[in-house]
CSV table of C-alpha atoms and ligand atoms in Angstrom, one decimal:
chain,number,residue,atom,x,y,z
S,1,MET,CA,8.0,21.2,22.1
S,2,GLY,CA,7.0,17.6,23.1
S,3,LEU,CA,7.3,14.1,21.8
S,4,ILE,CA,6.9,13.6,18.1
S,5,VAL,CA,6.7,10.3,16.3
S,6,GLN,CA,7.8,10.4,12.6
S,7,LYS,CA,7.3,7.5,10.2
S,8,PHE,CA,9.0,7.3,6.9
S,9,GLY,CA,7.9,4.8,4.2
S,10,GLY,CA,10.0,2.7,1.9
S,11,SER,CA,10.3,5.3,-0.9
S,12,SER,CA,11.4,8.0,1.6
S,13,VAL,CA,14.5,5.9,2.5
S,14,ALA,CA,15.0,4.3,-0.9
S,15,ASN,CA,18.7,5.3,-1.3
S,16,ALA,CA,21.6,7.0,0.5
S,17,GLU,CA,20.5,10.5,-0.6
S,18,ARG,CA,16.9,9.9,0.7
S,19,VAL,CA,18.2,8.5,4.0
S,20,MET,CA,20.3,11.7,4.5
S,21,ASN,CA,17.2,13.7,3.7
S,22,VAL,CA,15.2,11.9,6.3
S,23,ALA,CA,18.1,12.4,8.8
S,24,GLN,CA,17.8,16.2,8.1
S,25,ILE,CA,14.0,16.2,8.8
S,26,VAL,CA,14.4,14.2,12.0
S,27,THR,CA,17.3,16.3,13.4
S,28,GLU,CA,15.6,19.6,12.5
S,29,THR,CA,12.6,18.4,14.5
S,30,TYR,CA,15.0,17.4,17.4
S,31,LYS,CA,16.8,20.7,17.2
S,32,ALA,CA,13.5,22.6,17.6
S,33,GLY,CA,13.4,21.1,21.1
S,34,ASN,CA,11.4,17.9,20.6
S,35,ASP,CA,12.0,14.4,21.6
S,36,VAL,CA,11.8,12.3,18.4
S,37,ILE,CA,11.0,8.6,17.8
S,38,VAL,CA,11.3,7.6,14.2
S,39,VAL,CA,9.7,4.5,12.6
S,40,VAL,CA,11.0,3.3,9.3
S,41,SER,CA,10.0,0.8,6.6
S,42,ALA,CA,12.3,-1.2,4.5
S,43,GLN,CA,14.0,0.6,1.6
S,44,GLY,CA,12.1,0.8,-1.7
S,45,ASP,CA,11.1,-2.6,-2.9
S,46,THR,CA,13.1,-4.5,-0.4
S,47,THR,CA,10.2,-6.3,1.2
S,48,ASP,CA,9.0,-7.5,-2.3
S,49,ASP,CA,12.5,-8.6,-3.1
S,50,LEU,CA,12.9,-10.6,0.1
S,51,ILE,CA,9.5,-12.3,-0.5
S,52,ALA,CA,10.6,-13.2,-4.0
S,53,LYS,CA,13.9,-14.6,-2.7
S,54,GLY,CA,12.1,-16.8,-0.1
S,55,LYS,CA,9.6,-18.1,-2.7
S,56,GLU,CA,12.4,-18.9,-5.1
S,57,ILE,CA,14.0,-21.3,-2.5
S,58,ASN,CA,10.7,-22.7,-1.1
S,59,PRO,CA,7.3,-21.5,-2.3
S,60,ALA,CA,5.8,-23.3,0.7
S,61,GLY,CA,8.2,-21.9,3.2
S,62,SER,CA,6.7,-21.5,6.7
S,63,LYS,CA,5.2,-18.2,7.8
S,64,ARG,CA,7.6,-18.1,10.7
S,65,GLU,CA,10.6,-18.1,8.4
S,66,MET,CA,8.9,-15.6,6.0
S,67,ASP,CA,8.6,-13.3,9.0
S,68,MET,CA,12.2,-13.8,9.9
S,69,LEU,CA,13.1,-13.0,6.3
S,70,MET,CA,10.8,-10.0,5.8
S,71,SER,CA,11.7,-8.3,9.1
S,72,ALA,CA,15.3,-8.0,7.8
S,73,GLY,CA,14.4,-5.2,5.5
S,74,GLU,CA,13.6,-2.8,8.3
S,75,GLN,CA,16.7,-3.8,10.2
S,76,ILE,CA,18.8,-2.4,7.3
S,77,SER,CA,16.8,0.9,7.2
S,78,ILE,CA,17.1,1.6,11.0
S,79,ALA,CA,20.9,1.0,10.9
S,80,LEU,CA,21.4,3.2,7.9
S,81,LEU,CA,19.2,6.0,9.2
S,82,ALA,CA,20.9,5.9,12.6
S,83,MET,CA,24.3,6.2,10.9
S,84,ALA,CA,23.1,9.2,8.9
S,85,ILE,CA,21.9,10.9,12.1
S,86,GLU,CA,25.3,10.1,13.7
S,87,LYS,CA,26.9,11.8,10.7
S,88,LEU,CA,25.0,14.9,11.4
S,89,GLY,CA,26.3,14.9,14.9
S,90,PHE,CA,23.3,13.8,17.0
S,91,ARG,CA,22.9,11.1,19.6
S,92,VAL,CA,20.8,8.3,18.2
S,93,VAL,CA,20.0,4.6,18.8
S,94,SER,CA,18.4,2.1,16.4
S,95,LEU,CA,16.0,-0.6,17.8
S,96,LEU,CA,14.4,-3.6,16.3
S,97,GLY,CA,10.7,-4.2,17.1
S,98,TRP,CA,11.4,-6.4,20.1
S,99,GLN,CA,14.0,-4.1,21.5
S,100,ALA,CA,11.5,-1.3,21.3
S,101,GLY,CA,9.0,-3.4,23.3
S,102,PHE,CA,6.6,-4.5,20.7
S,103,GLU,CA,4.6,-7.5,22.0
S,104,SER,CA,2.4,-9.1,19.4
S,105,SER,CA,-0.1,-11.9,18.8
S,106,SER,CA,1.3,-15.2,17.4
S,107,VAL,CA,-0.1,-15.1,13.9
S,108,TYR,CA,2.9,-14.9,11.6
S,109,GLY,CA,2.5,-12.5,8.7
S,110,ALA,CA,-0.5,-10.8,10.2
S,111,ALA,CA,0.3,-10.3,13.9
S,112,ARG,CA,-1.6,-7.8,16.0
S,113,ILE,CA,0.2,-5.5,18.4
S,114,LYS,CA,-0.8,-6.5,21.9
S,115,ARG,CA,1.1,-3.9,23.9
S,116,ILE,CA,4.3,-2.0,23.8
S,117,ASN,CA,6.6,-2.2,26.8
S,118,CYS,CA,7.9,1.3,26.7
S,119,ASP,CA,10.7,1.0,29.2
S,120,ARG,CA,13.5,1.0,26.7
S,121,LEU,CA,12.0,3.8,24.7
S,122,ARG,CA,11.7,5.9,27.8
S,123,THR,CA,15.2,5.2,28.9
S,124,GLU,CA,16.6,6.2,25.5
S,125,ILE,CA,14.5,9.3,25.3
S,126,GLY,CA,15.5,10.2,28.8
S,127,GLN,CA,19.2,10.1,27.6
S,128,HIS,CA,18.3,12.6,24.9
S,129,ARG,CA,18.8,10.2,22.1
S,130,ILE,CA,16.8,10.2,18.9
S,131,VAL,CA,15.3,6.7,18.7
S,132,VAL,CA,14.9,4.9,15.3
S,133,VAL,CA,12.6,1.9,15.5
S,134,ALA,CA,12.0,-0.8,12.9
S,135,GLY,CA,8.4,-0.8,11.8
S,136,PHE,CA,6.2,-3.7,10.8
S,137,GLN,CA,7.6,-6.2,13.4
S,138,GLY,CA,7.2,-7.5,16.9
S,139,LEU,CA,7.8,-10.5,19.1
S,140,ASN,CA,5.2,-13.1,20.0
S,141,LYS,CA,4.8,-15.1,23.2
S,142,TYR,CA,7.2,-17.7,21.8
S,143,ASP,CA,9.9,-15.0,21.5
S,144,ASP,CA,9.7,-15.3,17.7
S,145,ILE,CA,9.7,-12.4,15.4
S,146,THR,CA,6.3,-11.6,13.7
S,147,THR,CA,5.3,-9.1,11.1
S,148,PHE,CA,2.1,-7.0,11.0
S,149,GLY,CA,1.0,-7.5,7.4
S,150,ARG,CA,2.0,-5.4,4.3
S,151,GLY,CA,2.1,-1.7,5.0
S,152,GLY,CA,2.3,-2.5,8.8
S,153,SER,CA,4.9,0.2,9.6
S,154,ASP,CA,2.1,2.9,9.7
S,155,THR,CA,0.5,0.9,12.5
S,156,SER,CA,3.8,0.6,14.4
S,157,ALA,CA,4.2,4.3,14.4
S,158,VAL,CA,0.6,5.0,15.6
S,159,ALA,CA,1.0,2.3,18.3
S,160,ILE,CA,4.2,4.0,19.6
S,161,ALA,CA,2.4,7.4,19.5
S,162,ALA,CA,-0.5,6.0,21.5
S,163,ALA,CA,1.6,4.1,24.0
S,164,MET,CA,4.0,7.0,24.6
S,165,HIS,CA,1.3,9.7,24.5
S,166,ALA,CA,3.1,11.5,21.8
S,167,ASP,CA,1.9,15.0,20.8
S,168,LYS,CA,1.9,14.2,17.1
S,169,CYS,CA,2.3,11.3,14.7
S,170,GLN,CA,3.6,12.4,11.3
S,171,ILE,CA,3.5,9.9,8.5
S,172,TYR,CA,5.9,10.9,5.8
S,173,THR,CA,5.4,9.4,2.3
S,174,ASP,CA,5.9,10.2,-1.3
S,175,VAL,CA,2.6,12.1,-1.7
S,176,ASP,CA,2.0,15.4,0.1
S,177,GLY,CA,-1.3,14.6,1.6
S,178,VAL,CA,-4.8,13.1,1.1
S,179,TYR,CA,-6.6,14.3,-2.1
S,180,THR,CA,-10.2,14.4,-3.2
S,181,ALA,CA,-9.2,11.9,-5.9
S,182,ASP,CA,-6.1,10.2,-7.2
S,183,PRO,CA,-4.0,13.2,-8.3
S,184,ARG,CA,-2.2,11.2,-10.9
S,185,LYS,CA,-5.5,10.6,-12.7
S,186,ILE,CA,-7.6,13.7,-11.9
S,187,SER,CA,-5.7,16.8,-12.7
S,188,ASN,CA,-7.8,19.2,-10.6
S,189,ALA,CA,-7.9,16.9,-7.5
S,190,VAL,CA,-7.6,19.1,-4.4
S,191,LYS,CA,-5.4,18.4,-1.3
S,192,LEU,CA,-7.4,18.3,1.9
S,193,ASP,CA,-6.2,20.2,4.9
S,194,GLU,CA,-8.1,18.0,7.3
S,195,ILE,CA,-10.1,14.8,7.2
S,196,THR,CA,-11.9,12.8,9.9
S,197,TYR,CA,-10.8,9.3,10.9
S,198,ASP,CA,-14.0,7.8,9.6
S,199,GLU,CA,-13.6,9.4,6.2
S,200,MET,CA,-10.0,8.3,6.0
S,201,LEU,CA,-11.0,4.8,6.9
S,202,GLU,CA,-13.5,4.7,4.1
S,203,LEU,CA,-11.0,6.1,1.7
S,204,ALA,CA,-8.3,3.7,2.8
S,205,THR,CA,-10.6,0.7,2.4
S,206,LEU,CA,-11.6,2.1,-1.0
S,207,GLY,CA,-8.1,1.9,-2.3
S,208,ALA,CA,-6.7,5.4,-1.7
S,209,GLN,CA,-3.4,3.9,-0.6
S,210,VAL,CA,-2.0,6.7,1.5
S,211,LEU,CA,-2.4,5.2,4.9
S,212,ASN,CA,-2.7,1.6,6.1
S,213,ASN,CA,-6.2,0.8,7.3
S,214,ARG,CA,-5.3,-0.6,10.6
S,215,SER,CA,-3.2,2.4,11.5
S,216,VAL,CA,-6.2,4.7,11.0
S,217,GLU,CA,-8.4,2.4,13.1
S,218,MET,CA,-5.8,2.5,15.9
S,219,ALA,CA,-5.4,6.2,15.6
S,220,LYS,CA,-9.1,6.7,16.0
S,221,LYS,CA,-9.3,4.3,18.9
S,222,TYR,CA,-6.5,6.1,20.8
S,223,ASN,CA,-7.3,9.5,19.4
S,224,VAL,CA,-3.8,10.0,17.9
S,225,GLU,CA,-3.8,12.9,15.6
S,226,LEU,CA,-2.0,12.0,12.3
S,227,GLU,CA,-0.4,14.2,9.7
S,228,VAL,CA,0.3,12.8,6.3
S,229,LEU,CA,3.0,14.7,4.5
S,230,SER,CA,5.7,14.4,1.9
S,231,SER,CA,9.4,13.7,2.9
S,232,LEU,CA,10.5,15.3,-0.4
S,233,GLU,CA,8.8,18.7,-0.1
S,234,ARG,CA,8.7,20.9,3.0
S,235,LYS,CA,5.0,21.9,3.3
S,236,PRO,CA,2.0,21.1,5.5
S,237,GLY,CA,0.2,17.9,4.7
S,238,THR,CA,-3.3,16.6,5.6
S,239,ILE,CA,-4.3,16.2,9.3
S,240,VAL,CA,-6.4,13.1,10.1
S,241,LYS,CA,-8.5,13.6,13.3
S,242,GLU,CA,-11.8,13.3,15.1
S,243,ALA,CA,-14.5,15.5,13.6
S,244,ASN,CA,-15.1,18.7,15.5
S,245,ASN,CA,-17.3,21.7,15.1
S,246,LYS,CA,-14.5,24.0,13.9
S,247,MET,CA,-13.6,21.7,11.2
S,248,GLU,CA,-15.2,22.8,8.0
S,249,ARG,CA,-17.4,19.9,7.1
S,250,MET,CA,-16.7,19.1,3.4
S,251,LEU,CA,-19.8,17.8,1.8
S,252,ILE,CA,-17.6,15.3,-0.1
S,253,SER,CA,-14.0,14.7,0.8
S,254,GLY,CA,-13.1,12.2,-1.9
S,255,VAL,CA,-14.0,10.1,-4.8
S,256,ALA,CA,-12.3,6.6,-4.9
S,257,LYS,CA,-12.2,3.7,-7.3
S,258,ASP,CA,-11.7,0.1,-6.3
S,259,THR,CA,-11.1,-2.5,-9.0
S,260,ASP,CA,-10.3,-5.3,-6.7
S,261,VAL,CA,-14.0,-6.5,-6.8
S,262,SER,CA,-15.9,-9.5,-8.1
S,263,ARG,CA,-19.6,-9.6,-8.4
S,264,ILE,CA,-21.4,-12.9,-7.8
S,265,SER,CA,-25.0,-13.4,-8.6
S,266,VAL,CA,-27.1,-16.4,-7.5
S,267,ILE,CA,-30.0,-16.5,-9.8
S,268,GLY,CA,-33.4,-18.2,-9.1
S,269,VAL,CA,-33.1,-19.2,-5.5
S,270,ALA,CA,-36.3,-20.0,-3.6
S,271,ASP,CA,-38.2,-16.9,-2.4
S,272,GLU,CA,-38.5,-18.1,1.2
S,273,PRO,CA,-37.1,-17.1,4.6
S,274,GLY,CA,-33.5,-18.1,5.4
S,275,ILE,CA,-31.8,-18.1,2.0
S,276,ALA,CA,-29.7,-15.0,2.6
S,277,PHE,CA,-28.8,-16.3,6.1
S,278,LYS,CA,-27.7,-19.7,4.7
S,279,ILE,CA,-25.6,-18.1,1.9
S,280,PHE,CA,-23.9,-15.4,4.0
S,281,SER,CA,-23.3,-17.4,7.1
S,282,ARG,CA,-21.4,-20.0,5.0
S,283,LEU,CA,-19.3,-17.2,3.5
S,284,ALA,CA,-18.7,-15.7,6.9
S,285,ALA,CA,-17.6,-19.1,8.3
S,286,LYS,CA,-14.8,-19.1,5.7
S,287,HIS,CA,-13.9,-15.5,6.5
S,288,ILE,CA,-15.1,-14.1,3.2
S,289,ASN,CA,-15.9,-10.5,3.6
S,290,VAL,CA,-19.0,-9.5,1.6
S,291,ASP,CA,-19.4,-5.9,0.6
S,292,ILE,CA,-22.4,-4.8,-1.4
S,293,ILE,CA,-25.5,-7.0,-1.3
S,294,LEU,CA,-28.5,-6.7,-3.5
S,295,GLN,CA,-31.6,-9.0,-3.5
S,296,SER,CA,-34.3,-8.8,-6.1
S,297,VAL,CA,-38.0,-8.8,-5.3
S,298,GLY,CA,-39.3,-12.3,-5.6
S,299,ARG,CA,-41.3,-13.4,-8.6
S,300,GLU,CA,-42.7,-16.8,-9.5
S,301,ASN,CA,-41.4,-18.1,-6.1
S,302,THR,CA,-37.8,-17.3,-7.0
S,303,LYS,CA,-35.4,-14.4,-6.4
S,304,ASP,CA,-31.8,-13.4,-7.2
S,305,ILE,CA,-29.1,-12.4,-4.8
S,306,SER,CA,-26.0,-10.6,-5.9
S,307,PHE,CA,-23.1,-9.6,-3.8
S,308,THR,CA,-19.5,-8.4,-4.1
S,309,VAL,CA,-16.3,-9.8,-2.6
S,310,ALA,CA,-12.6,-8.9,-3.0
S,311,ARG,CA,-11.4,-10.3,-6.3
S,312,GLY,CA,-9.0,-12.7,-4.6
S,313,GLN,CA,-11.8,-14.4,-2.7
S,314,GLY,CA,-14.1,-14.7,-5.8
S,315,ASP,CA,-13.4,-18.3,-6.7
S,316,GLU,CA,-13.7,-19.5,-3.1
S,317,ALA,CA,-16.9,-17.6,-2.7
S,318,VAL,CA,-18.4,-19.3,-5.8
S,319,GLU,CA,-17.4,-22.7,-4.5
S,320,ILE,CA,-19.1,-22.1,-1.2
S,321,VAL,CA,-22.3,-20.9,-2.9
S,322,LYS,CA,-22.2,-23.8,-5.3
S,323,GLN,CA,-22.0,-26.3,-2.4
S,324,PHE,CA,-25.1,-24.6,-1.0
S,325,THR,CA,-27.1,-24.4,-4.2
S,326,SER,CA,-26.3,-27.9,-5.4
S,327,SER,CA,-28.7,-29.1,-2.8
S,328,VAL,CA,-31.5,-27.2,-4.7
S,329,SER,CA,-31.9,-27.7,-8.5
S,330,GLY,CA,-31.9,-25.2,-11.4
S,331,LYS,CA,-29.8,-22.5,-9.8
S,332,ASP,CA,-27.4,-20.4,-11.8
S,333,ILE,CA,-24.3,-18.7,-10.5
S,334,VAL,CA,-22.9,-15.8,-12.5
S,335,VAL,CA,-19.5,-14.2,-11.8
S,336,ASP,CA,-18.4,-10.9,-13.2
S,337,ASN,CA,-14.8,-9.8,-12.6
S,338,ASN,CA,-15.0,-6.8,-15.0
S,339,VAL,CA,-16.5,-4.5,-12.4
S,340,ALA,CA,-15.3,-1.6,-10.3
S,341,LYS,CA,-16.7,0.1,-7.3
S,342,VAL,CA,-16.7,3.9,-7.3
S,343,SER,CA,-17.5,5.7,-4.1
S,344,ILE,CA,-17.9,9.1,-2.7
S,345,VAL,CA,-17.0,9.7,0.9
S,346,GLY,CA,-17.9,12.7,3.1
S,347,ALA,CA,-18.9,13.4,6.7
S,348,GLY,CA,-21.1,16.3,5.4
S,349,MET,CA,-23.5,14.1,3.4
S,350,GLU,CA,-25.2,12.9,6.5
S,351,SER,CA,-26.9,16.3,6.9
S,352,HIS,CA,-27.3,17.2,3.2
S,353,PRO,CA,-30.0,15.8,1.0
S,354,GLY,CA,-29.4,15.4,-2.7
S,355,VAL,CA,-25.8,14.1,-2.6
S,356,ALA,CA,-26.8,10.7,-4.1
S,357,ALA,CA,-28.9,12.3,-6.8
S,358,LYS,CA,-26.0,14.5,-7.8
S,359,MET,CA,-23.7,11.5,-8.1
S,360,PHE,CA,-26.3,9.5,-10.1
S,361,GLU,CA,-26.8,12.5,-12.4
S,362,ALA,CA,-23.1,12.8,-13.1
S,363,LEU,CA,-23.1,9.1,-14.0
S,364,TYR,CA,-26.1,9.5,-16.2
S,365,ASN,CA,-24.5,12.4,-18.0
S,366,ALA,CA,-21.4,10.2,-18.6
S,367,ARG,CA,-23.7,7.4,-19.8
S,368,VAL,CA,-22.5,5.0,-17.1
S,369,ASN,CA,-24.9,2.3,-16.1
S,370,ILE,CA,-25.1,1.4,-12.4
S,371,GLN,CA,-25.3,-2.3,-11.4
S,372,MET,CA,-25.6,-2.0,-7.7
S,373,ILE,CA,-25.8,0.8,-5.1
S,374,ALA,CA,-24.8,0.8,-1.4
S,375,THR,CA,-24.8,3.6,1.1
S,376,SER,CA,-23.7,4.3,4.6
S,377,GLU,CA,-23.9,7.5,6.6
S,378,ILE,CA,-20.8,8.9,5.0
S,379,LYS,CA,-20.4,6.9,1.8
S,380,ILE,CA,-22.2,6.1,-1.4
S,381,SER,CA,-20.8,3.3,-3.6
S,382,VAL,CA,-21.9,2.2,-7.0
S,383,LEU,CA,-20.8,-0.9,-8.8
S,384,ILE,CA,-20.2,-0.4,-12.5
S,385,ASN,CA,-18.5,-1.9,-15.5
S,386,GLN,CA,-14.7,-1.6,-15.0
S,387,ASP,CA,-14.3,-0.1,-18.4
S,388,ASP,CA,-16.4,2.9,-17.3
S,389,ALA,CA,-14.5,3.4,-14.0
S,390,ASP,CA,-12.1,6.2,-14.9
S,391,ARG,CA,-14.8,8.1,-16.8
S,392,ALA,CA,-17.1,7.7,-13.8
S,393,VAL,CA,-14.6,9.1,-11.3
S,394,THR,CA,-13.8,12.1,-13.6
S,395,ALA,CA,-17.5,12.9,-14.0
S,396,ILE,CA,-18.3,12.6,-10.3
S,397,HIS,CA,-15.3,14.6,-9.3
S,398,ALA,CA,-16.2,17.3,-11.7
S,399,ALA,CA,-19.8,17.4,-10.4
S,400,PHE,CA,-18.7,18.0,-6.9
S,401,PHE,CA,-15.5,20.0,-7.2
S,402,ASP,CA,-15.6,22.0,-10.4
O,501,LIG,N1,8.1,-3.0,4.5
O,501,LIG,C1,6.8,-3.5,4.8
O,501,LIG,C2,6.0,-3.6,3.5
O,501,LIG,O1,6.5,-3.2,2.5
O,501,LIG,C3,6.1,-2.7,5.8
O,501,LIG,C4,5.8,-1.3,5.4
O,501,LIG,O2,6.2,-0.8,4.4
O,501,LIG,O3,5.0,-0.6,6.1
O,501,LIG,O4,4.9,-4.0,3.5
O,502,MG,MG1,7.2,-1.0,2.1
């Protein structure tokens, strides 16, 4: 018994039947003696459809009006869910982001949650109502509606759980938890009972699209225990929490593939101090996030520097590097978009030697050539040819989990 925050994604409320199903889950939780705050996303593809409608009328529409438009999707969901809960005979109230006290930064389309004024939430809970809150939206200092970026409802739910000191934050989705690999591609992928925030963050960044990245960061910061579970099957999901001693430390908790990568190589720059600084500070100034970096050993007074960026930032990155290299003659810039990053993540690898060797052996056996390697305490990533990516994931997963 306590306060439980439950979040339901777009597919969980996609139609009337699914909305009734969510109302069942919510009211069962309430009947068990808990206070419940529910956060919902827009139904199905509503957000995409709204964006398309806006672009049809004005492709250059302002971000303020886009937020006004996009936030409407969640307004529909909260009203429908509240009506479903009423139908089951429970006291309920639906609230838009601003009514629930969400104060955000001013940046339309990518606003950050500054604080939640919990007065209204407390009052409604105090009157024993189930509270249904629109995810993904807040109000900035100009009293204008903002949105938190795609997938932002997860963050809304975690923020409420943190601000209200909830006992649990359950994220309901259309998969039943976090897996060791994409279960649609790897038939023997295993569902994890538990995973640490850090592992989940790495996996989220690497394209395992179960939880929004910012929501995991926030959960870690405020120590909100998350559970990822399916709204369609009644069974336990995956718990995301701080590592503790009781937690069985998996050597590897997952293998992930990211194809949203471009590799850029700057060939034949001067082998002298300051080159890396000059290139990467220019990229940073334009907010281009660089991932893997590789610099060759210098020979004949020149060296090569390669790095990866998100595919969408590839062209801009090349332009910036060109501006820099045009001041020095004879430099070549090579861009490769046919690459993929395959990574293994696991809190246990910190204390176990041989994990990298095992991964490389699996790639060797599958005849996959490695272009670049990067490691952190809990992650090893390799950059490979995109055509090899699925084979690589299968081989690595088999090496660690079969
Ligand atoms: N409806 C919004 C989106 O599709 C927010 C969310 O789903 O979390 O991005
Ligand atoms: Mg959505």
